Short mmCIF file of C-alpha atoms and ligand atoms in Angstrom, two decimals:
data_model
loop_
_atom_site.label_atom_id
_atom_site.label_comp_id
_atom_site.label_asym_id
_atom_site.label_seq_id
_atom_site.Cartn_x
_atom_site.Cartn_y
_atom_site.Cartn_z
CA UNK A 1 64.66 98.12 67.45
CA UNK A 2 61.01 97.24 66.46
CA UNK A 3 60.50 100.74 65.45
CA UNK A 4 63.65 100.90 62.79
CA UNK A 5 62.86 97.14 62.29
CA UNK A 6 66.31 96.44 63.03
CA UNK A 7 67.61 92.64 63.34
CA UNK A 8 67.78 91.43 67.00
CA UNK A 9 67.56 89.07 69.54
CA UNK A 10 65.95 89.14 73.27
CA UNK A 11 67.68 87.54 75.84
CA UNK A 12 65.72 87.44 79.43
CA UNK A 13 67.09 87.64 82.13
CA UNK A 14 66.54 87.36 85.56
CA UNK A 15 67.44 90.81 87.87
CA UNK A 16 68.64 91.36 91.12
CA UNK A 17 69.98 87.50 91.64
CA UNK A 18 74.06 87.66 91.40
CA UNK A 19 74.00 84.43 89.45
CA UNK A 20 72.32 85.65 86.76
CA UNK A 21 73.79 85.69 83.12
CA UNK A 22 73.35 89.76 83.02
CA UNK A 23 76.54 90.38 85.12
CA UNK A 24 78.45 88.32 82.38
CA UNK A 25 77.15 91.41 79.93
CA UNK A 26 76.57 94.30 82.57
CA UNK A 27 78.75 94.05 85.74
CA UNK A 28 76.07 95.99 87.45
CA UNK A 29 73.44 93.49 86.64
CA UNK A 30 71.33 96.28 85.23
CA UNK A 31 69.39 95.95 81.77
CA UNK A 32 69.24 97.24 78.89
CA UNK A 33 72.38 96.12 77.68
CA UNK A 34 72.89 95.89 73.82
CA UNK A 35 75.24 93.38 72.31
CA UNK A 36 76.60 93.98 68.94
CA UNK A 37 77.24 91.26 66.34
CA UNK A 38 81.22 91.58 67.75
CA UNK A 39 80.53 90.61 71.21
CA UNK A 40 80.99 94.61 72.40
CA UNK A 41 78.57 96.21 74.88
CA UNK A 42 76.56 99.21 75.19
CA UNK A 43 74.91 99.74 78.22
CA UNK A 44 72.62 102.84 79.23
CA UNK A 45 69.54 104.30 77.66
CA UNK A 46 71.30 107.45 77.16
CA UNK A 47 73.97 105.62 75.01
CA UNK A 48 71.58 103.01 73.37
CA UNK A 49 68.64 105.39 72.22
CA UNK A 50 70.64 107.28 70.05
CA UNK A 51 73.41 104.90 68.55
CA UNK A 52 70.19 102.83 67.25
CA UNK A 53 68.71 106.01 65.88
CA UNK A 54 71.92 106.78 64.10
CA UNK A 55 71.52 103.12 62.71
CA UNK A 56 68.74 104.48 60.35
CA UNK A 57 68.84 108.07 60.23
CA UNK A 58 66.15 108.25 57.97
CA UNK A 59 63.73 107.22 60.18
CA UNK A 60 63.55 109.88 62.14
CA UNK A 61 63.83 108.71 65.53
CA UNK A 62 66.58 111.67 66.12
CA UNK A 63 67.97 114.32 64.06
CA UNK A 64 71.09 114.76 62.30
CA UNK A 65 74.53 115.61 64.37
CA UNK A 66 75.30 118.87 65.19
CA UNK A 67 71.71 120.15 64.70
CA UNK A 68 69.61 121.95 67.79
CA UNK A 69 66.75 119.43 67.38
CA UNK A 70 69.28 116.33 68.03
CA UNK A 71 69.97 118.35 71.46
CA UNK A 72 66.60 118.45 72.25
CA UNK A 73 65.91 115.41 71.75
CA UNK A 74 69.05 114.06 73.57
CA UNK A 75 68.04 116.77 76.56
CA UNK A 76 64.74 115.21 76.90
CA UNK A 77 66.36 111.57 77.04
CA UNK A 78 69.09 112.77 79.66
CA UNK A 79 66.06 113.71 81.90
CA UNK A 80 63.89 111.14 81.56
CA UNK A 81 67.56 109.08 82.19
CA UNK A 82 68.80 111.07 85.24
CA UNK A 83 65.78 112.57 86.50
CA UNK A 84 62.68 110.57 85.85
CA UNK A 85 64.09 106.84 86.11
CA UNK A 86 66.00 107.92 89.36
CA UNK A 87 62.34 109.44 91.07
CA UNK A 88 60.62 106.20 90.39
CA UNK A 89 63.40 104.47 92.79
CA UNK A 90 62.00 105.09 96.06
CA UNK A 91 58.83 104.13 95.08
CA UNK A 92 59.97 100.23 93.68
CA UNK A 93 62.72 99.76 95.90
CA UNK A 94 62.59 101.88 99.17
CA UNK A 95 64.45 99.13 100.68
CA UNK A 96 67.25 100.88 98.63
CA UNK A 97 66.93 104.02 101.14
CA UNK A 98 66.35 102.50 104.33
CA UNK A 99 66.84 98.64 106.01
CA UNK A 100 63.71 100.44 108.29
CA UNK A 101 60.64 98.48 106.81
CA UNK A 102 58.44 101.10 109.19
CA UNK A 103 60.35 103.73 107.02
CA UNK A 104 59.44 102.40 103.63
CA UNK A 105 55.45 104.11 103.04
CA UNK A 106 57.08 107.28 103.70
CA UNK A 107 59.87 106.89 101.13
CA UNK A 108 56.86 106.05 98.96
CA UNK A 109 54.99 108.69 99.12
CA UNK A 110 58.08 111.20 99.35
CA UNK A 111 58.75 109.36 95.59
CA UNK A 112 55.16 110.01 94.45
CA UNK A 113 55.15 113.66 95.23
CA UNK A 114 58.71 113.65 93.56
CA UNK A 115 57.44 111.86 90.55
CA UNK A 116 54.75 114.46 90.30
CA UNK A 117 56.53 117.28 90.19
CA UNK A 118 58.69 115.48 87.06
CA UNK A 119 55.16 114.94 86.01
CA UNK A 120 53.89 117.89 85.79
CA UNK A 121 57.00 119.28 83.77
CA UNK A 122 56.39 116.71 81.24
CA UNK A 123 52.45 117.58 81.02
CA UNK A 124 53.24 121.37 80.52
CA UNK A 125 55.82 120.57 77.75
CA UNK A 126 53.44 118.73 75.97
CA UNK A 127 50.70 121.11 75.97
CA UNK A 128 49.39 121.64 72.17
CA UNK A 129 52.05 118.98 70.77
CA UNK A 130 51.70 115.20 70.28
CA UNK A 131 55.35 114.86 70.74
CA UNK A 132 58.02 116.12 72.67
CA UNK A 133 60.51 117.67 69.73
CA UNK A 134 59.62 118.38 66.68
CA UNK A 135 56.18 117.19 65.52
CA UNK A 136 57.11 113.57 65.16
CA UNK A 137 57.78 110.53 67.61
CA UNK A 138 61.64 110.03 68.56
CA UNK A 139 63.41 108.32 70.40
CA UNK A 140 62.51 110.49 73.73
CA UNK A 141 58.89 109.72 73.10
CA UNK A 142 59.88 105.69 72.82
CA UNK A 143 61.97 106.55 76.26
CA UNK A 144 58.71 108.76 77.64
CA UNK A 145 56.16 106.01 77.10
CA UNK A 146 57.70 103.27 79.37
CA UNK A 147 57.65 105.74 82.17
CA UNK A 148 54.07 106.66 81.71
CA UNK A 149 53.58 103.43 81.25
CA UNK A 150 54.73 103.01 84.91
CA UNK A 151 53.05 106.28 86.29
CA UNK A 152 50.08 104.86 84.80
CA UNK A 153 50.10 101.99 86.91
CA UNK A 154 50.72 103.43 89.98
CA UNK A 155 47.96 106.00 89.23
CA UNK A 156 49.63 109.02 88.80
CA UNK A 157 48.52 110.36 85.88
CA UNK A 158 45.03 111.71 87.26
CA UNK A 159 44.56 114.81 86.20
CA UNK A 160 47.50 115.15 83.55
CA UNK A 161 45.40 114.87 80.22
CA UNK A 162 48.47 115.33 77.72
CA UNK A 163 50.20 112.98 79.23
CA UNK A 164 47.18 110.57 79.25
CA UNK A 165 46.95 111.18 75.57
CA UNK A 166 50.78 111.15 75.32
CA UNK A 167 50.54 107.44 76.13
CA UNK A 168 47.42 106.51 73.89
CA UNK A 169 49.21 107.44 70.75
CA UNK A 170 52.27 105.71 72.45
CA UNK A 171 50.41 102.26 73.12
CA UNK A 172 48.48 102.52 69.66
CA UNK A 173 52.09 102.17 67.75
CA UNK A 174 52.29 98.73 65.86
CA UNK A 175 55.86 98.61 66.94
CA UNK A 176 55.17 99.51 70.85
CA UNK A 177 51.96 97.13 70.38
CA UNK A 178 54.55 94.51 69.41
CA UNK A 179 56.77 94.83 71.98
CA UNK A 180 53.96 95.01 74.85
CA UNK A 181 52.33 91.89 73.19
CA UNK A 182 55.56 89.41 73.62
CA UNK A 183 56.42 91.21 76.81
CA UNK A 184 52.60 90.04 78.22
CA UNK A 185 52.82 86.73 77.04
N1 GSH B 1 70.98 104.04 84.10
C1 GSH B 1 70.54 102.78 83.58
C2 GSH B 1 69.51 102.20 84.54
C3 GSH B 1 69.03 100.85 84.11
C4 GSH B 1 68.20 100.21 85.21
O1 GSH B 1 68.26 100.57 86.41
N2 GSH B 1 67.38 99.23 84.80
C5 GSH B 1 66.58 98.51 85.74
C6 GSH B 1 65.35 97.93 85.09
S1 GSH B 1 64.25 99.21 84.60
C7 GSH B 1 67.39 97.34 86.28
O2 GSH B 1 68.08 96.67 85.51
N3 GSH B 1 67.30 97.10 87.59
C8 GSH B 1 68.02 96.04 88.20
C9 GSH B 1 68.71 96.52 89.45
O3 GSH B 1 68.48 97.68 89.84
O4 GSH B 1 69.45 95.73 90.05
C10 GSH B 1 69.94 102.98 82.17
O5 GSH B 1 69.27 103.96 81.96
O6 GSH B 1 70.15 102.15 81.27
#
């Protein structure tokens, strides 16, 4: 929303706590949810990436309907979705794969070989391009850039210099510089 300067409101909330105000929105408790003016929902980052796009075509952040660069795009954001979100599970919550606490550093380091593999992908796809589709930032580079973000500080980006610089131009966007600003404080 900061990038299309859109009109919206944060809500925090807390996670993982069944009393918190996010089931009332998402019955799985899970954010981002987006509520529109008329109380309806969207959940998912596969849903809510593109319908804000679409909210100001112009700007870019995906490409008109019907059009091979829109699937592109849209491919890259199903696999950072499916793929990429999914591999950073075992490495956060490895109490998700096993009530074993003993069994937990192993899940971890399962997830970080996992997570480099994804990694890797990502770094060869981005050879000789500062974005993923199309010469200009969308909406699967805003996606992207939080998971670097992450990889980044769980140092796992050693060695993967396009990704590295991937994130630099990421973290040097006013909008992204925003949005990390009132997240920090
Ligand atoms: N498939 C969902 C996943 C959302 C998700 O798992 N979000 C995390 C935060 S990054 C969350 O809300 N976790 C709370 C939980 O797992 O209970 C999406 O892409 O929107």
């Amino acid at each position: 929303v900061r990038e299309l300067d859109l009109p919206y409101e944060v809500v925090k909330v807390p996670l993982r706590q069944p009393d918190s105000p996010i089931h009332q929105v998402n019955p799985l408790g899970r954010v981002p949810a987006l509520q529109l003016d008329d109380g309806s929902v969207i959940t998912e980052n596969g849903a809510i990436l593109p319908f804000l796009a679409d909210q100001k075509p112009e700007a870019g952040l995906l490409a008109p309907l019907g059009s091979v660069e829109r699937s592109r795009i849209l491919s890259w954001v199903g696999f950072l979705n499916s793929e990429v979100h999914g591999a950073f599970r075992p490495l956060n919550r490895p109490e998700r794969f096993s009530d074993e606490e003993s069994a937990h550093p192993g899940i971890r380091t399962k997830g970080r070989q996992q997570i480099g593999i994804l990694l890797a992908h990502l770094e060869k796809s981005l050879e000789d391009k500062e974005w993923l589709v199309g010469g200009r930032f969308t909406i699967a580079d805003a996606y992207l850039g939080v998971f670097l973000g992450w990889a980044d500080r769980q140092q796992l980006l050693e060695g993967f210099t396009q990704l590295q610089n991937h994130l630099a131009r990421y973290r040097e966007r006013p909008a992204v510089k925003a949005a990390q600003a009132y997240e920090a404080a």
